[in-house]
Amino acid sequence: MSLHQIERVLSEEQGEGEAVVCIHGLGGSSNTFTPLMHGLTRRRVLRIDLPGSARSQRVEGDLTIARYVATVRAACARAAITRADVVGHSMGTIVAQHLAVETPELVRSLALFGPLTAPSDAARAAVLARAAKVRSEGAVGMHEIALTLVQASLSADTRQRLPLAVAFVRESLMRQEAESYARSCEALATASAAALERIACPVLLITGDEDSVAPPQAARAMAGKLGAAPSARVCVLPRCGHWTPVERPDECLRELLDFWSVNART
């Protein structure tokens, strides 16, 4: 495994083979995809900590979806990746969609876990309220947000049976520095939807039946808007919430590998 750094943005590269680029969501990190890595040994996987998150928290300036997209392109260029299967989670799915629209030659396929097009007005307000809370309360505010999101974003089955998944999500959130997390919240709150009709690559949408952030009906509606994509497949995982790769890694990996296998390498 090698570590890359570009202007305080860190990414990890591991393995050899066809390239996979992973983009995490709000409160996440490159480790969001660690539960999938054992099945990607024949791939060259680039996992990026987005500006303002995890090991890239020291990045300065405003954070936006456009900046995240530019960061992913720069990380790919640094790693000499010119074509890749792109995997995103939550906010990272928005970044991935914009990347596919703006740089179609880079994106061979999209696999979107907990897929979002853009936040609703209510979601934007809630995310901005989080930003205000952590700015005023610091670590205490982050702790309360982490506890709330564990209850709201994980399935009942995960909370009852998978304490390591619960601990992972809680720790992922608690490790975010307050001001950086607030700026990341603002990036999500100001996100706009990509032109879905212009996405021309195969797309896989995976969500959980208890995902309140990206519910199954929203994933199906999103698939219906992908007019230019040659295939758009929706998978709903039972007893699963919003952190699909963490809650149901084996199922996610199986769907991901099957998706790649049935789509011709182009």
Coordinates of C-alpha atoms in Angstrom, one line a residue:
M1 CA 0.0 0.0 0.0
S2 CA 1.3 3.5 -0.9
L3 CA 0.2 6.9 0.4
H4 CA -0.1 9.9 -1.8
Q5 CA -0.4 13.5 -0.7
I6 CA -1.4 16.5 -2.9
E7 CA -1.9 19.9 -1.2
R8 CA -2.7 18.2 2.2
V9 CA -5.1 15.7 0.6
L10 CA -4.2 12.1 1.3
S11 CA -5.1 9.0 -0.7
E12 CA -4.2 5.4 -0.4
E13 CA -3.3 3.1 -3.3
Q14 CA -3.3 -0.6 -3.1
G15 CA -3.1 -3.6 -5.5
E16 CA -2.7 -4.1 -9.2
G17 CA -5.1 -4.5 -12.0
E18 CA -8.0 -2.4 -13.4
A19 CA -8.4 0.8 -11.4
V20 CA -11.1 1.4 -8.8
V21 CA -11.5 4.9 -7.3
C22 CA -13.4 5.1 -4.0
I23 CA -15.1 8.3 -2.7
H24 CA -16.5 8.4 0.8
G25 CA -19.4 10.4 2.2
L26 CA -19.9 13.1 4.9
G27 CA -18.3 12.0 8.2
G28 CA -16.5 9.1 6.4
S29 CA -13.0 8.4 5.2
S30 CA -11.1 6.0 2.9
N31 CA -11.8 3.4 5.6
T32 CA -15.5 3.4 4.7
F33 CA -14.4 0.9 2.0
T34 CA -12.0 -1.2 4.0
P35 CA -14.6 -3.9 4.6
L36 CA -14.7 -4.5 0.8
M37 CA -10.9 -4.6 0.3
H38 CA -10.4 -8.3 0.9
G39 CA -12.4 -8.9 -2.3
L40 CA -10.6 -6.4 -4.4
T41 CA -7.2 -8.0 -4.4
R42 CA -7.0 -8.2 -8.2
R43 CA -7.8 -4.5 -8.5
R44 CA -5.7 -1.3 -8.2
V45 CA -7.8 0.6 -5.6
L46 CA -7.4 4.3 -5.0
R47 CA -9.2 5.5 -1.8
I48 CA -9.3 9.3 -1.2
D49 CA -9.8 11.2 2.0
L50 CA -11.8 14.2 0.7
P51 CA -10.6 17.7 1.6
G52 CA -11.9 18.5 5.1
S53 CA -12.3 14.8 6.1
A54 CA -10.2 12.3 8.0
R55 CA -6.5 12.6 7.2
S56 CA -7.2 15.6 4.8
Q57 CA -8.8 17.7 7.5
R58 CA -6.1 20.4 7.4
V59 CA -7.1 21.5 3.9
E60 CA -8.0 25.2 4.0
G61 CA -10.7 27.2 2.2
D62 CA -14.3 26.6 1.3
L63 CA -15.4 23.1 0.5
T64 CA -17.8 22.4 -2.4
I65 CA -18.8 19.4 -4.5
A66 CA -16.9 21.1 -7.4
R67 CA -13.7 21.1 -5.3
Y68 CA -14.2 17.5 -4.4
V69 CA -14.5 16.6 -8.1
A70 CA -11.4 18.5 -8.9
T71 CA -9.6 16.7 -6.0
V72 CA -10.6 13.3 -7.4
R73 CA -9.4 14.2 -10.8
A74 CA -6.0 15.4 -9.4
A75 CA -5.6 12.3 -7.3
C76 CA -6.2 10.1 -10.4
A77 CA -3.7 12.2 -12.4
R78 CA -1.2 11.8 -9.6
A79 CA -1.7 8.0 -9.7
A80 CA -1.6 8.0 -13.6
I81 CA -5.2 6.6 -13.6
T82 CA -6.9 7.5 -16.9
R83 CA -9.9 5.1 -16.6
A84 CA -11.5 3.6 -13.6
D85 CA -14.6 2.0 -12.0
V86 CA -15.8 4.7 -9.5
V87 CA -17.3 3.7 -6.2
G88 CA -19.0 6.3 -4.0
H89 CA -20.9 6.3 -0.7
S90 CA -23.6 8.9 0.3
M91 CA -22.2 12.4 -0.4
G92 CA -19.4 10.7 -2.4
T93 CA -22.1 9.4 -4.8
I94 CA -22.9 13.1 -5.7
V95 CA -19.2 13.7 -6.4
A96 CA -19.1 10.5 -8.5
Q97 CA -22.1 11.6 -10.6
H98 CA -20.6 15.0 -11.4
L99 CA -17.3 13.3 -12.2
A100 CA -19.0 11.0 -14.7
V101 CA -20.8 14.0 -16.3
E102 CA -17.7 16.3 -16.5
T103 CA -15.0 13.7 -17.2
P104 CA -16.8 10.7 -18.9
E105 CA -13.5 9.4 -20.3
L106 CA -12.3 8.8 -16.8
V107 CA -15.3 6.9 -15.5
R108 CA -15.8 3.4 -16.8
S109 CA -18.7 2.6 -14.4
L110 CA -20.4 4.0 -11.3
A111 CA -21.3 1.9 -8.2
L112 CA -23.2 4.1 -5.8
F113 CA -23.9 3.1 -2.2
G114 CA -26.6 5.0 -0.4
P115 CA -27.0 7.1 -3.6
L116 CA -28.1 10.8 -3.5
T117 CA -28.7 13.2 -6.3
A118 CA -28.9 16.3 -4.0
P119 CA -30.2 16.9 -0.5
S120 CA -33.9 17.9 -0.1
D121 CA -34.6 21.3 1.4
A122 CA -35.2 19.7 4.8
A123 CA -32.0 17.7 4.6
R124 CA -30.0 20.9 3.7
A125 CA -31.4 22.6 6.7
A126 CA -30.6 19.7 9.0
V127 CA -27.0 19.5 7.7
L128 CA -26.5 23.2 8.2
A129 CA -27.8 22.8 11.7
R130 CA -25.1 20.2 12.3
A131 CA -22.5 22.6 11.1
A132 CA -23.7 25.3 13.5
K133 CA -23.8 22.8 16.4
V134 CA -20.3 21.6 16.0
R135 CA -19.0 25.2 15.5
S136 CA -20.6 26.2 18.8
E137 CA -20.0 23.1 20.8
G138 CA -16.9 21.4 19.4
A139 CA -16.2 17.9 20.4
V140 CA -19.3 17.7 22.6
G141 CA -21.4 18.6 19.6
M142 CA -19.7 16.0 17.5
H143 CA -20.3 13.4 20.1
E144 CA -24.1 14.2 20.2
I145 CA -24.2 14.1 16.4
A146 CA -22.4 10.8 16.2
L147 CA -24.9 9.2 18.7
T148 CA -27.8 10.6 16.8
L149 CA -26.6 9.4 13.4
V150 CA -25.8 5.9 14.7
Q151 CA -29.4 5.6 15.7
A152 CA -30.8 7.2 12.5
S153 CA -28.5 5.9 9.8
L154 CA -27.9 2.3 10.8
S155 CA -30.5 -0.4 10.7
A156 CA -32.1 -1.9 13.8
D157 CA -30.4 -5.2 13.0
T158 CA -27.0 -3.6 12.6
R159 CA -27.3 -1.8 16.0
Q160 CA -28.4 -5.1 17.7
R161 CA -26.1 -7.6 16.1
L162 CA -23.0 -5.8 14.7
P163 CA -21.3 -3.8 17.5
L164 CA -18.1 -3.4 15.4
A165 CA -20.1 -1.7 12.6
V166 CA -21.7 0.6 15.2
A167 CA -18.3 1.4 16.7
F168 CA -16.8 2.0 13.2
V169 CA -19.5 4.6 12.3
R170 CA -19.3 6.3 15.7
E171 CA -15.6 6.5 15.5
S172 CA -15.6 7.7 11.9
L173 CA -17.8 10.6 12.9
M174 CA -16.1 11.3 16.3
R175 CA -12.6 11.5 14.6
Q176 CA -13.8 14.4 12.4
E177 CA -12.4 17.8 13.5
A178 CA -15.4 20.1 14.3
E179 CA -14.6 23.0 12.0
S180 CA -13.6 20.7 9.1
Y181 CA -16.8 18.7 9.6
A182 CA -18.8 21.9 9.6
R183 CA -17.3 22.9 6.3
S184 CA -18.0 19.5 4.9
C185 CA -21.6 19.9 6.0
E186 CA -21.8 23.1 4.1
A187 CA -20.4 21.5 1.0
L188 CA -23.2 18.9 1.1
A189 CA -25.9 21.5 1.9
T190 CA -25.0 23.5 -1.2
A191 CA -24.7 20.5 -3.5
S192 CA -26.6 20.6 -6.8
A193 CA -27.7 17.5 -8.8
A194 CA -25.6 16.3 -11.7
A195 CA -27.2 16.0 -15.2
L196 CA -28.2 12.4 -14.7
E197 CA -29.4 12.1 -18.3
R198 CA -25.8 12.7 -19.5
I199 CA -24.3 9.8 -17.6
A200 CA -23.4 7.3 -20.2
C201 CA -21.6 4.5 -18.3
P202 CA -23.2 1.5 -16.5
V203 CA -24.5 2.4 -13.0
L204 CA -25.2 0.3 -9.9
L205 CA -27.3 1.7 -7.1
I206 CA -27.2 -0.1 -3.8
T207 CA -29.2 1.0 -0.8
G208 CA -30.7 -0.5 2.4
D209 CA -34.3 -1.2 3.0
E210 CA -34.0 0.9 6.2
D211 CA -31.9 3.7 4.6
S212 CA -33.7 6.9 5.6
V213 CA -31.2 9.0 3.8
A214 CA -31.3 7.2 0.4
P215 CA -34.5 5.1 0.6
P216 CA -35.2 2.5 -2.0
Q217 CA -37.9 4.6 -3.7
A218 CA -35.4 7.4 -4.2
A219 CA -32.8 5.0 -5.7
R220 CA -35.4 3.7 -8.1
A221 CA -36.4 7.2 -9.1
M222 CA -32.8 8.1 -9.7
A223 CA -32.3 5.0 -11.9
G224 CA -35.2 6.2 -14.0
K225 CA -33.5 9.5 -14.7
L226 CA -30.3 7.8 -16.0
G227 CA -31.5 8.0 -19.6
A228 CA -28.1 7.8 -21.3
A229 CA -26.7 5.0 -19.2
P230 CA -26.6 1.6 -20.9
S231 CA -27.7 -0.1 -17.7
A232 CA -28.9 1.0 -14.3
R233 CA -29.3 -1.6 -11.7
V234 CA -30.9 -1.1 -8.3
C235 CA -30.2 -3.4 -5.4
V236 CA -31.9 -3.1 -2.0
L237 CA -30.2 -4.9 0.8
P238 CA -32.5 -6.3 3.6
R239 CA -32.0 -5.2 7.3
C240 CA -29.6 -2.5 6.1
G241 CA -29.3 1.2 6.7
H242 CA -27.3 4.0 5.1
W243 CA -23.8 2.7 5.7
T244 CA -24.1 -0.2 3.3
P245 CA -20.4 -1.1 2.8
V246 CA -20.0 -1.3 6.6
E247 CA -23.3 -2.9 7.5
R248 CA -23.4 -5.5 4.7
P249 CA -19.9 -5.7 3.2
D250 CA -20.2 -9.3 1.8
E251 CA -23.5 -8.5 0.1
C252 CA -22.1 -5.2 -1.3
L253 CA -19.0 -6.9 -2.5
R254 CA -21.0 -9.7 -4.2
E255 CA -23.2 -7.2 -6.0
L256 CA -20.2 -5.0 -7.0
L257 CA -18.2 -7.9 -8.5
D258 CA -21.2 -9.2 -10.3
F259 CA -21.9 -5.7 -11.7
W260 CA -18.4 -5.4 -13.0
S261 CA -18.4 -8.9 -14.5
V262 CA -21.6 -8.4 -16.5
N263 CA -20.4 -5.1 -18.0
A264 CA -17.9 -5.3 -20.8
R265 CA -14.5 -3.7 -20.1
T266 CA -14.3 -0.6 -22.2

